[in-house]
Structures are given as C-alpha cells and as structure tokens.
Amino acid sequence: MSNLRKATLGGGCFWCLEAVYQEVDGVESVVSGYAGGHVPNPSYRQVCNGTTGHAEVTQVTYDPSVVSYRDLLEIFFTIHNPTTKNRQGPDVGEQYRSIILYHDEEQKETAESVMEAVGDDVFEDPIVTEVEPLDVFYEAEEEHQDYYRNNASLPYCQSVISPKVAKLRQKHADKLG
C-alpha cells in the first residue's frame, strides 16, 4: 500500500463534502471537523455561532496512487460554489466559507493551479476560495460523522446533500469506488 495523504477542504456544510468524498475511489476515510479558527477545541454550537473563526471542513485521507490531490480539488470545485463569500446555498456565515487548507507546499501549488484552471472556464464570478496552511484540525462531534449515511431521508439531506452526490456521480463517474 502506498503512503496515504490528507486533504482538508471546506465548501459549506461539512456533511455535504463528507457524503461526496465517501464515494470516491481511493478515499480511505472522511472526517468532519473544524479548522481555520482561533478557539481551541471548538464545539459545533460555537462554530455555528460564528465566533470561533473556524470553517466546517472535511479531512479526507486518500491513496494518491488511486486518486490524486488534483482530482479531489476538481471534485471540490464541482460540488460547491466557490464564488460566494461565507455562503453555500441556505448556509450563511464564515463557518461555511470556501477554503482549502494545504498540508504542504505541493498542495498549495496544486490548489492555486486548479483554481486558475477552473476560474474563468467554469465560473462567471471570481473564485473567493481561501488557500491557507492547515494549522490545527479538530474532529467534529460523533453525531456529525457519517451524517448523510445515517440520515439520508431527512429533508436537508434530500434537498441539499443528495443533489451534490448526484452531481458527483454524473460529472466524476470515473472516480467512484
């Protein structure tokens, strides 16, 4: 087995990204959590209140011999709107910002390259995705893990998450496990 790598991404509600990346071939695990803020060990309630500076993120552990970091980022830019600051659909606030938290310089360069490639070709408005080094990742509470798998019939899952999963299946069928 090759060396597993991590990608940390925020694009709105972490439940959405988690559900999508759990279907990607080469992804070993997806953990919902918080990053990019200034309060140690924040709770979901604190993050939702918008006072910690954290974004809801997912940390994706993947096998780069199966799926590349670039592939993960191309999926990322397919399943959320990176042109709206602090907002994804009905979710509004700094905690829902579009953010790539890189683990090394290579990831930073890849993120910048992918953003440049998809910028003018895919989106009418400028991309506002933040690209920052990962400082600390805090795992979210247990009830936020595997949320879509455990709650697929809930209205939020049906109206917000299911369309993102469907979009993944349509646009990236070649990358599914």
Short mmCIF file of N, CA and C in Angstrom, two decimals:
data_model
loop_
_atom_site.label_atom_id
_atom_site.label_comp_id
_atom_site.label_asym_id
_atom_site.label_seq_id
_atom_site.Cartn_x
_atom_site.Cartn_y
_atom_site.Cartn_z
N MET A 1 0.85 -1.19 0.00
CA MET A 1 0.00 0.00 0.00
C MET A 1 0.89 1.24 0.00
N SER A 2 0.50 2.21 -0.78
CA SER A 2 1.28 3.44 -0.83
C SER A 2 1.03 4.29 0.40
N ASN A 3 1.78 5.35 0.52
CA ASN A 3 1.61 6.26 1.65
C ASN A 3 0.32 7.05 1.49
N LEU A 4 -0.52 7.01 2.49
CA LEU A 4 -1.76 7.77 2.46
C LEU A 4 -1.46 9.23 2.71
N ARG A 5 -2.27 10.09 2.11
CA ARG A 5 -2.12 11.53 2.27
C ARG A 5 -3.43 12.10 2.80
N LYS A 6 -3.40 13.36 3.22
CA LYS A 6 -4.61 14.03 3.72
C LYS A 6 -4.86 15.31 2.93
N ALA A 7 -6.14 15.60 2.75
CA ALA A 7 -6.60 16.85 2.16
C ALA A 7 -7.64 17.42 3.12
N THR A 8 -7.58 18.72 3.37
CA THR A 8 -8.54 19.35 4.27
C THR A 8 -9.24 20.47 3.51
N LEU A 9 -10.56 20.32 3.36
CA LEU A 9 -11.34 21.20 2.49
C LEU A 9 -12.64 21.65 3.16
N GLY A 10 -13.00 22.90 2.93
CA GLY A 10 -14.27 23.42 3.41
C GLY A 10 -15.02 24.07 2.26
N GLY A 11 -16.26 23.65 2.06
CA GLY A 11 -17.07 24.20 0.99
C GLY A 11 -18.53 24.21 1.40
N GLY A 12 -18.81 24.87 2.51
CA GLY A 12 -20.17 24.88 3.04
C GLY A 12 -20.28 23.87 4.16
N CYS A 13 -21.43 23.28 4.28
CA CYS A 13 -21.70 22.30 5.34
C CYS A 13 -20.80 21.08 5.17
N PHE A 14 -20.15 20.66 6.24
CA PHE A 14 -19.24 19.52 6.13
C PHE A 14 -19.96 18.23 5.80
N TRP A 15 -21.24 18.13 6.10
CA TRP A 15 -21.98 16.92 5.76
C TRP A 15 -22.00 16.69 4.25
N CYS A 16 -22.05 17.78 3.48
CA CYS A 16 -22.11 17.67 2.02
C CYS A 16 -20.80 17.11 1.46
N LEU A 17 -19.69 17.70 1.87
CA LEU A 17 -18.41 17.23 1.37
C LEU A 17 -18.14 15.80 1.82
N GLU A 18 -18.47 15.50 3.05
CA GLU A 18 -18.26 14.15 3.58
C GLU A 18 -18.99 13.12 2.70
N ALA A 19 -20.25 13.38 2.40
CA ALA A 19 -21.06 12.44 1.62
C ALA A 19 -20.47 12.21 0.24
N VAL A 20 -19.97 13.27 -0.37
CA VAL A 20 -19.39 13.16 -1.70
C VAL A 20 -18.08 12.38 -1.66
N TYR A 21 -17.16 12.78 -0.81
CA TYR A 21 -15.84 12.14 -0.81
C TYR A 21 -15.89 10.69 -0.33
N GLN A 22 -16.89 10.31 0.42
CA GLN A 22 -17.01 8.91 0.83
C GLN A 22 -17.24 7.98 -0.36
N GLU A 23 -17.67 8.53 -1.49
CA GLU A 23 -17.95 7.71 -2.67
C GLU A 23 -16.77 7.62 -3.63
N VAL A 24 -15.72 8.39 -3.40
CA VAL A 24 -14.61 8.49 -4.34
C VAL A 24 -13.63 7.32 -4.13
N ASP A 25 -13.30 6.66 -5.23
CA ASP A 25 -12.34 5.56 -5.19
C ASP A 25 -10.98 6.09 -4.73
N GLY A 26 -10.35 5.39 -3.82
CA GLY A 26 -9.05 5.81 -3.31
C GLY A 26 -9.14 6.61 -2.02
N VAL A 27 -10.35 7.01 -1.65
CA VAL A 27 -10.53 7.72 -0.38
C VAL A 27 -10.69 6.67 0.70
N GLU A 28 -9.81 6.72 1.68
CA GLU A 28 -9.81 5.75 2.76
C GLU A 28 -10.75 6.15 3.89
N SER A 29 -10.81 7.45 4.20
CA SER A 29 -11.71 7.93 5.25
C SER A 29 -11.99 9.42 5.05
N VAL A 30 -13.12 9.85 5.60
CA VAL A 30 -13.50 11.26 5.58
C VAL A 30 -13.99 11.59 6.99
N VAL A 31 -13.40 12.63 7.57
CA VAL A 31 -13.76 13.03 8.92
C VAL A 31 -14.24 14.48 8.87
N SER A 32 -15.41 14.75 9.42
CA SER A 32 -15.92 16.12 9.51
C SER A 32 -15.30 16.80 10.71
N GLY A 33 -15.01 18.08 10.55
CA GLY A 33 -14.40 18.81 11.66
C GLY A 33 -14.35 20.30 11.42
N TYR A 34 -13.45 20.94 12.14
CA TYR A 34 -13.33 22.40 12.12
C TYR A 34 -11.86 22.78 11.98
N ALA A 35 -11.60 23.84 11.22
CA ALA A 35 -10.23 24.33 11.05
C ALA A 35 -10.28 25.80 10.64
N GLY A 36 -9.14 26.45 10.78
CA GLY A 36 -9.01 27.83 10.33
C GLY A 36 -9.48 28.87 11.33
N GLY A 37 -9.67 28.48 12.57
CA GLY A 37 -10.17 29.43 13.57
C GLY A 37 -9.16 29.71 14.66
N HIS A 38 -9.63 30.36 15.71
CA HIS A 38 -8.74 30.82 16.78
C HIS A 38 -9.11 30.31 18.17
N VAL A 39 -10.13 29.47 18.29
CA VAL A 39 -10.56 28.94 19.59
C VAL A 39 -10.18 27.47 19.65
N PRO A 40 -9.44 27.04 20.67
CA PRO A 40 -9.08 25.63 20.78
C PRO A 40 -10.30 24.75 21.05
N ASN A 41 -10.32 23.58 20.43
CA ASN A 41 -11.36 22.57 20.65
C ASN A 41 -12.78 23.13 20.59
N PRO A 42 -13.15 23.77 19.48
CA PRO A 42 -14.49 24.35 19.41
C PRO A 42 -15.58 23.28 19.31
N SER A 43 -16.75 23.64 19.78
CA SER A 43 -17.91 22.76 19.64
C SER A 43 -18.70 23.17 18.39
N TYR A 44 -19.59 22.31 17.96
CA TYR A 44 -20.45 22.62 16.81
C TYR A 44 -21.24 23.90 17.08
N ARG A 45 -21.79 24.00 18.27
CA ARG A 45 -22.58 25.18 18.63
C ARG A 45 -21.74 26.46 18.54
N GLN A 46 -20.51 26.41 19.05
CA GLN A 46 -19.63 27.58 18.99
C GLN A 46 -19.32 27.95 17.54
N VAL A 47 -19.01 26.96 16.72
CA VAL A 47 -18.69 27.22 15.32
C VAL A 47 -19.91 27.80 14.60
N CYS A 48 -21.10 27.23 14.86
CA CYS A 48 -22.33 27.73 14.23
C CYS A 48 -22.66 29.16 14.66
N ASN A 49 -22.27 29.53 15.85
CA ASN A 49 -22.48 30.91 16.31
C ASN A 49 -21.58 31.90 15.59
N GLY A 50 -20.56 31.39 14.90
CA GLY A 50 -19.70 32.25 14.11
C GLY A 50 -18.68 33.06 14.89
N THR A 51 -18.38 32.64 16.11
CA THR A 51 -17.46 33.42 16.94
C THR A 51 -16.06 32.82 17.05
N THR A 52 -15.84 31.65 16.45
CA THR A 52 -14.54 30.98 16.61
C THR A 52 -13.60 31.19 15.43
N GLY A 53 -14.13 31.65 14.31
CA GLY A 53 -13.32 31.81 13.11
C GLY A 53 -13.12 30.53 12.32
N HIS A 54 -13.63 29.41 12.81
CA HIS A 54 -13.46 28.13 12.13
C HIS A 54 -14.40 27.98 10.94
N ALA A 55 -13.97 27.18 10.01
CA ALA A 55 -14.82 26.72 8.92
C ALA A 55 -15.18 25.28 9.18
N GLU A 56 -16.37 24.87 8.76
CA GLU A 56 -16.71 23.46 8.75
C GLU A 56 -15.90 22.86 7.59
N VAL A 57 -15.13 21.83 7.89
CA VAL A 57 -14.27 21.21 6.88
C VAL A 57 -14.38 19.69 6.95
N THR A 58 -13.88 19.06 5.91
CA THR A 58 -13.70 17.62 5.95
C THR A 58 -12.22 17.34 5.75
N GLN A 59 -11.73 16.35 6.48
CA GLN A 59 -10.36 15.91 6.27
C GLN A 59 -10.44 14.55 5.59
N VAL A 60 -9.93 14.51 4.37
CA VAL A 60 -10.01 13.35 3.51
C VAL A 60 -8.65 12.63 3.53
N THR A 61 -8.66 11.38 3.92
CA THR A 61 -7.45 10.56 3.84
C THR A 61 -7.57 9.72 2.57
N TYR A 62 -6.57 9.83 1.69
CA TYR A 62 -6.68 9.20 0.38
C TYR A 62 -5.36 8.55 -0.03
N ASP A 63 -5.49 7.64 -0.98
CA ASP A 63 -4.34 6.94 -1.54
C ASP A 63 -4.00 7.64 -2.87
N PRO A 64 -2.87 8.36 -2.91
CA PRO A 64 -2.53 9.11 -4.13
C PRO A 64 -2.20 8.23 -5.33
N SER A 65 -2.03 6.93 -5.12
CA SER A 65 -1.81 6.04 -6.27
C SER A 65 -3.14 5.70 -6.95
N VAL A 66 -4.25 6.04 -6.29
CA VAL A 66 -5.59 5.77 -6.84
C VAL A 66 -6.28 7.07 -7.26
N VAL A 67 -6.22 8.07 -6.41
CA VAL A 67 -6.85 9.36 -6.69
C VAL A 67 -5.86 10.47 -6.30
N SER A 68 -5.71 11.43 -7.17
CA SER A 68 -4.73 12.50 -6.91
C SER A 68 -5.37 13.65 -6.14
N TYR A 69 -4.53 14.45 -5.55
CA TYR A 69 -4.99 15.66 -4.87
C TYR A 69 -5.70 16.57 -5.88
N ARG A 70 -5.16 16.66 -7.08
CA ARG A 70 -5.80 17.46 -8.14
C ARG A 70 -7.21 16.94 -8.41
N ASP A 71 -7.37 15.62 -8.49
CA ASP A 71 -8.71 15.04 -8.69
C ASP A 71 -9.66 15.46 -7.57
N LEU A 72 -9.17 15.39 -6.32
CA LEU A 72 -10.01 15.78 -5.19
C LEU A 72 -10.43 17.24 -5.29
N LEU A 73 -9.51 18.08 -5.74
CA LEU A 73 -9.84 19.51 -5.89
C LEU A 73 -10.80 19.75 -7.05
N GLU A 74 -10.65 19.02 -8.13
CA GLU A 74 -11.58 19.17 -9.25
C GLU A 74 -12.99 18.78 -8.82
N ILE A 75 -13.10 17.74 -8.01
CA ILE A 75 -14.40 17.36 -7.45
C ILE A 75 -14.91 18.47 -6.54
N PHE A 76 -14.05 18.99 -5.69
CA PHE A 76 -14.38 20.08 -4.77
C PHE A 76 -15.02 21.25 -5.51
N PHE A 77 -14.43 21.65 -6.62
CA PHE A 77 -14.95 22.80 -7.36
C PHE A 77 -16.20 22.45 -8.18
N THR A 78 -16.52 21.18 -8.29
CA THR A 78 -17.75 20.76 -8.96
C THR A 78 -18.94 20.80 -8.01
N ILE A 79 -18.70 20.52 -6.72
CA ILE A 79 -19.82 20.27 -5.80
C ILE A 79 -20.17 21.45 -4.90
N HIS A 80 -19.47 22.56 -5.04
CA HIS A 80 -19.86 23.74 -4.26
C HIS A 80 -19.60 24.99 -5.10
N ASN A 81 -20.12 26.11 -4.65
CA ASN A 81 -19.94 27.36 -5.36
C ASN A 81 -18.82 28.16 -4.69
N PRO A 82 -17.64 28.20 -5.31
CA PRO A 82 -16.51 28.89 -4.71
C PRO A 82 -16.51 30.40 -4.97
N THR A 83 -17.62 30.92 -5.50
CA THR A 83 -17.67 32.36 -5.82
C THR A 83 -18.52 33.15 -4.83
N THR A 84 -19.06 32.49 -3.83
CA THR A 84 -19.87 33.19 -2.83
C THR A 84 -19.11 33.21 -1.51
N LYS A 85 -18.86 34.39 -1.00
CA LYS A 85 -18.09 34.52 0.23
C LYS A 85 -18.97 34.19 1.44
N ASN A 86 -18.48 33.27 2.27
CA ASN A 86 -19.17 32.90 3.51
C ASN A 86 -20.60 32.44 3.30
N ARG A 87 -20.80 31.67 2.22
CA ARG A 87 -22.16 31.20 1.95
C ARG A 87 -22.12 30.01 0.99
N GLN A 88 -22.98 29.03 1.27
CA GLN A 88 -23.27 27.95 0.34
C GLN A 88 -24.76 27.70 0.43
N GLY A 89 -25.48 28.11 -0.60
CA GLY A 89 -26.93 27.92 -0.61
C GLY A 89 -27.56 28.54 0.61
N PRO A 90 -28.32 27.73 1.38
CA PRO A 90 -29.01 28.27 2.54
C PRO A 90 -28.11 28.49 3.75
N ASP A 91 -26.88 27.97 3.68
CA ASP A 91 -25.95 28.08 4.81
C ASP A 91 -25.12 29.35 4.68
N VAL A 92 -25.28 30.26 5.65
CA VAL A 92 -24.62 31.56 5.60
C VAL A 92 -23.78 31.77 6.86
N GLY A 93 -22.58 32.26 6.66
CA GLY A 93 -21.69 32.56 7.78
C GLY A 93 -20.26 32.15 7.46
N GLU A 94 -19.33 32.71 8.20
CA GLU A 94 -17.91 32.45 8.00
C GLU A 94 -17.58 30.95 8.07
N GLN A 95 -18.35 30.22 8.87
CA GLN A 95 -18.10 28.78 9.03
C GLN A 95 -18.39 27.99 7.76
N TYR A 96 -19.07 28.61 6.78
CA TYR A 96 -19.42 27.94 5.53
C TYR A 96 -18.56 28.43 4.36
N ARG A 97 -17.47 29.12 4.66
CA ARG A 97 -16.64 29.67 3.59
C ARG A 97 -15.95 28.56 2.79
N SER A 98 -15.60 28.90 1.59
CA SER A 98 -14.85 28.00 0.72
C SER A 98 -13.37 28.15 1.08
N ILE A 99 -12.75 27.03 1.48
CA ILE A 99 -11.37 27.09 1.94
C ILE A 99 -10.64 25.79 1.65
N ILE A 100 -9.41 25.93 1.22
CA ILE A 100 -8.50 24.80 1.03
C ILE A 100 -7.38 25.01 2.05
N LEU A 101 -7.24 24.06 2.95
CA LEU A 101 -6.19 24.12 3.97
C LEU A 101 -5.10 23.13 3.57
N TYR A 102 -4.03 23.64 3.03
CA TYR A 102 -3.00 22.76 2.48
C TYR A 102 -2.07 22.23 3.57
N HIS A 103 -1.54 21.02 3.30
CA HIS A 103 -0.67 20.32 4.24
C HIS A 103 0.81 20.52 3.90
N ASP A 104 1.10 20.95 2.67
CA ASP A 104 2.48 21.19 2.26
C ASP A 104 2.48 22.12 1.04
N GLU A 105 3.66 22.54 0.63
CA GLU A 105 3.78 23.49 -0.48
C GLU A 105 3.26 22.91 -1.79
N GLU A 106 3.43 21.62 -1.98
CA GLU A 106 2.94 20.98 -3.20
C GLU A 106 1.42 21.10 -3.29
N GLN A 107 0.73 20.88 -2.18
CA GLN A 107 -0.72 21.04 -2.18
C GLN A 107 -1.11 22.49 -2.45
N LYS A 108 -0.37 23.43 -1.89
CA LYS A 108 -0.66 24.84 -2.13
C LYS A 108 -0.55 25.16 -3.61
N GLU A 109 0.54 24.71 -4.24
CA GLU A 109 0.75 24.97 -5.67
C GLU A 109 -0.34 24.31 -6.51
N THR A 110 -0.72 23.09 -6.15
CA THR A 110 -1.77 22.39 -6.88
C THR A 110 -3.10 23.14 -6.73
N ALA A 111 -3.41 23.59 -5.53
CA ALA A 111 -4.65 24.34 -5.30
C ALA A 111 -4.69 25.59 -6.16
N GLU A 112 -3.60 26.33 -6.17
CA GLU A 112 -3.56 27.57 -6.96
C GLU A 112 -3.69 27.26 -8.45
N SER A 113 -3.07 26.18 -8.90
CA SER A 113 -3.14 25.78 -10.30
C SER A 113 -4.57 25.38 -10.70
N VAL A 114 -5.22 24.59 -9.86
CA VAL A 114 -6.58 24.16 -10.16
C VAL A 114 -7.53 25.36 -10.15
N MET A 115 -7.36 26.25 -9.18
CA MET A 115 -8.22 27.43 -9.12
C MET A 115 -8.06 28.28 -10.37
N GLU A 116 -6.86 28.42 -10.83
CA GLU A 116 -6.62 29.20 -12.05
C GLU A 116 -7.26 28.51 -13.25
N ALA A 117 -7.14 27.19 -13.32
CA ALA A 117 -7.69 26.44 -14.45
C ALA A 117 -9.21 26.50 -14.50
N VAL A 118 -9.87 26.37 -13.36
CA VAL A 118 -11.34 26.36 -13.37
C VAL A 118 -11.94 27.76 -13.29
N GLY A 119 -11.17 28.72 -12.84
CA GLY A 119 -11.67 30.07 -12.63
C GLY A 119 -12.48 30.65 -13.77
N ASP A 120 -11.85 31.00 -14.84
CA ASP A 120 -12.53 31.66 -15.95
C ASP A 120 -13.34 30.69 -16.80
N ASP A 121 -12.91 29.43 -16.84
CA ASP A 121 -13.58 28.45 -17.69
C ASP A 121 -14.91 27.98 -17.14
N VAL A 122 -15.05 27.93 -15.83
CA VAL A 122 -16.23 27.32 -15.22
C VAL A 122 -17.17 28.33 -14.57
N PHE A 123 -16.61 29.36 -13.97
CA PHE A 123 -17.41 30.29 -13.18
C PHE A 123 -17.42 31.68 -13.78
N GLU A 124 -18.60 32.31 -13.75
CA GLU A 124 -18.72 33.68 -14.24
C GLU A 124 -18.12 34.69 -13.27
N ASP A 125 -18.30 34.44 -11.97
CA ASP A 125 -17.79 35.33 -10.94
C ASP A 125 -16.43 34.84 -10.45
N PRO A 126 -15.64 35.73 -9.87
CA PRO A 126 -14.32 35.32 -9.37
C PRO A 126 -14.43 34.31 -8.22
N ILE A 127 -13.47 33.40 -8.18
CA ILE A 127 -13.39 32.44 -7.09
C ILE A 127 -12.88 33.16 -5.84
N VAL A 128 -13.54 32.93 -4.71
CA VAL A 128 -13.14 33.57 -3.44
C VAL A 128 -12.63 32.53 -2.43
N THR A 129 -12.34 31.34 -2.90
CA THR A 129 -11.83 30.27 -2.04
C THR A 129 -10.53 30.72 -1.39
N GLU A 130 -10.46 30.56 -0.08
CA GLU A 130 -9.23 30.87 0.65
C GLU A 130 -8.28 29.68 0.53
N VAL A 131 -7.00 29.96 0.42
CA VAL A 131 -5.97 28.93 0.41
C VAL A 131 -5.00 29.27 1.52
N GLU A 132 -5.00 28.43 2.56
CA GLU A 132 -4.19 28.70 3.75
C GLU A 132 -3.54 27.42 4.25
N PRO A 133 -2.44 27.54 4.97
CA PRO A 133 -1.84 26.34 5.55
C PRO A 133 -2.73 25.82 6.68
N LEU A 134 -2.81 24.50 6.80
CA LEU A 134 -3.56 23.91 7.90
C LEU A 134 -2.75 24.09 9.18
N ASP A 135 -3.39 24.66 10.18
CA ASP A 135 -2.77 24.79 11.49
C ASP A 135 -3.20 23.60 12.34
N VAL A 136 -4.47 23.58 12.71
CA VAL A 136 -5.00 22.51 13.55
C VAL A 136 -6.35 22.08 12.99
N PHE A 137 -6.57 20.77 12.97
CA PHE A 137 -7.86 20.21 12.59
C PHE A 137 -8.49 19.62 13.84
N TYR A 138 -9.72 20.03 14.12
CA TYR A 138 -10.47 19.49 15.26
C TYR A 138 -11.60 18.63 14.73
N GLU A 139 -11.63 17.37 15.15
CA GLU A 139 -12.69 16.47 14.73
C GLU A 139 -14.01 16.91 15.34
N ALA A 140 -15.05 16.91 14.52
CA ALA A 140 -16.39 17.27 14.99
C ALA A 140 -16.95 16.15 15.86
N GLU A 141 -17.99 16.48 16.57
CA GLU A 141 -18.66 15.53 17.45
C GLU A 141 -19.17 14.32 16.65
N GLU A 142 -19.33 13.21 17.36
CA GLU A 142 -19.68 11.94 16.73
C GLU A 142 -20.96 12.03 15.87
N GLU A 143 -21.95 12.79 16.33
CA GLU A 143 -23.21 12.86 15.57
C GLU A 143 -23.05 13.52 14.19
N HIS A 144 -21.90 14.16 13.95
CA HIS A 144 -21.66 14.79 12.65
C HIS A 144 -20.87 13.89 11.70
N GLN A 145 -20.42 12.75 12.18
CA GLN A 145 -19.68 11.81 11.34
C GLN A 145 -20.66 10.89 10.62
N ASP A 146 -20.37 10.59 9.36
CA ASP A 146 -21.25 9.73 8.55
C ASP A 146 -22.68 10.25 8.54
N TYR A 147 -22.83 11.55 8.53
CA TYR A 147 -24.15 12.15 8.69
C TYR A 147 -25.12 11.74 7.59
N TYR A 148 -24.72 11.85 6.35
CA TYR A 148 -25.61 11.52 5.24
C TYR A 148 -25.95 10.03 5.24
N ARG A 149 -24.97 9.19 5.47
CA ARG A 149 -25.22 7.74 5.51
C ARG A 149 -26.24 7.39 6.60
N ASN A 150 -26.18 8.11 7.70
CA ASN A 150 -27.07 7.82 8.83
C ASN A 150 -28.40 8.56 8.78
N ASN A 151 -28.52 9.57 7.92
CA ASN A 151 -29.71 10.43 7.93
C ASN A 151 -30.21 10.78 6.52
N ALA A 152 -29.97 9.93 5.56
CA ALA A 152 -30.26 10.26 4.16
C ALA A 152 -31.71 10.65 3.89
N SER A 153 -32.63 10.21 4.73
CA SER A 153 -34.04 10.51 4.48
C SER A 153 -34.48 11.86 5.04
N LEU A 154 -33.64 12.52 5.82
CA LEU A 154 -34.01 13.83 6.37
C LEU A 154 -34.13 14.87 5.25
N PRO A 155 -35.03 15.85 5.41
CA PRO A 155 -35.23 16.86 4.37
C PRO A 155 -33.94 17.58 3.94
N TYR A 156 -33.08 17.98 4.87
CA TYR A 156 -31.83 18.67 4.49
C TYR A 156 -30.98 17.76 3.62
N CYS A 157 -30.88 16.51 3.99
CA CYS A 157 -30.09 15.57 3.21
C CYS A 157 -30.66 15.41 1.80
N GLN A 158 -31.98 15.31 1.71
CA GLN A 158 -32.63 15.13 0.41
C GLN A 158 -32.51 16.37 -0.47
N SER A 159 -32.69 17.55 0.11
CA SER A 159 -32.72 18.76 -0.71
C SER A 159 -31.35 19.38 -0.96
N VAL A 160 -30.38 19.16 -0.06
CA VAL A 160 -29.08 19.82 -0.21
C VAL A 160 -27.96 18.83 -0.54
N ILE A 161 -27.89 17.73 0.18
CA ILE A 161 -26.77 16.80 0.00
C ILE A 161 -26.98 15.88 -1.19
N SER A 162 -28.16 15.30 -1.34
CA SER A 162 -28.41 14.37 -2.44
C SER A 162 -28.09 14.95 -3.82
N PRO A 163 -28.45 16.21 -4.11
CA PRO A 163 -28.08 16.77 -5.42
C PRO A 163 -26.56 16.86 -5.63
N LYS A 164 -25.81 17.09 -4.57
CA LYS A 164 -24.35 17.15 -4.69
C LYS A 164 -23.78 15.76 -4.99
N VAL A 165 -24.33 14.75 -4.34
CA VAL A 165 -23.90 13.38 -4.60
C VAL A 165 -24.25 12.99 -6.04
N ALA A 166 -25.44 13.39 -6.49
CA ALA A 166 -25.86 13.10 -7.87
C ALA A 166 -24.94 13.80 -8.87
N LYS A 167 -24.55 15.02 -8.57
CA LYS A 167 -23.65 15.76 -9.45
C LYS A 167 -22.29 15.08 -9.53
N LEU A 168 -21.80 14.60 -8.39
CA LEU A 168 -20.55 13.84 -8.38
C LEU A 168 -20.67 12.62 -9.29
N ARG A 169 -21.74 11.87 -9.14
CA ARG A 169 -21.93 10.64 -9.92
C ARG A 169 -22.02 10.94 -11.42
N GLN A 170 -22.60 12.08 -11.75
CA GLN A 170 -22.74 12.45 -13.16
C GLN A 170 -21.42 12.94 -13.73
N LYS A 171 -20.74 13.84 -13.05
CA LYS A 171 -19.57 14.51 -13.60
C LYS A 171 -18.25 13.78 -13.34
N HIS A 172 -18.22 12.90 -12.35
CA HIS A 172 -16.96 12.23 -11.99
C HIS A 172 -17.16 10.73 -11.82
N ALA A 173 -17.98 10.13 -12.67
CA ALA A 173 -18.28 8.70 -12.57
C ALA A 173 -17.01 7.85 -12.62
N ASP A 174 -16.01 8.32 -13.34
CA ASP A 174 -14.76 7.56 -13.49
C ASP A 174 -13.92 7.52 -12.21
N LYS A 175 -14.30 8.32 -11.21
CA LYS A 175 -13.53 8.38 -9.97
C LYS A 175 -14.26 7.73 -8.78
N LEU A 176 -15.34 7.03 -9.07
CA LEU A 176 -16.13 6.46 -7.98
C LEU A 176 -15.70 5.04 -7.67
N GLY A 177 -15.79 4.71 -6.37
CA GLY A 177 -15.39 3.37 -5.90
C GLY A 177 -16.49 2.36 -6.07
#
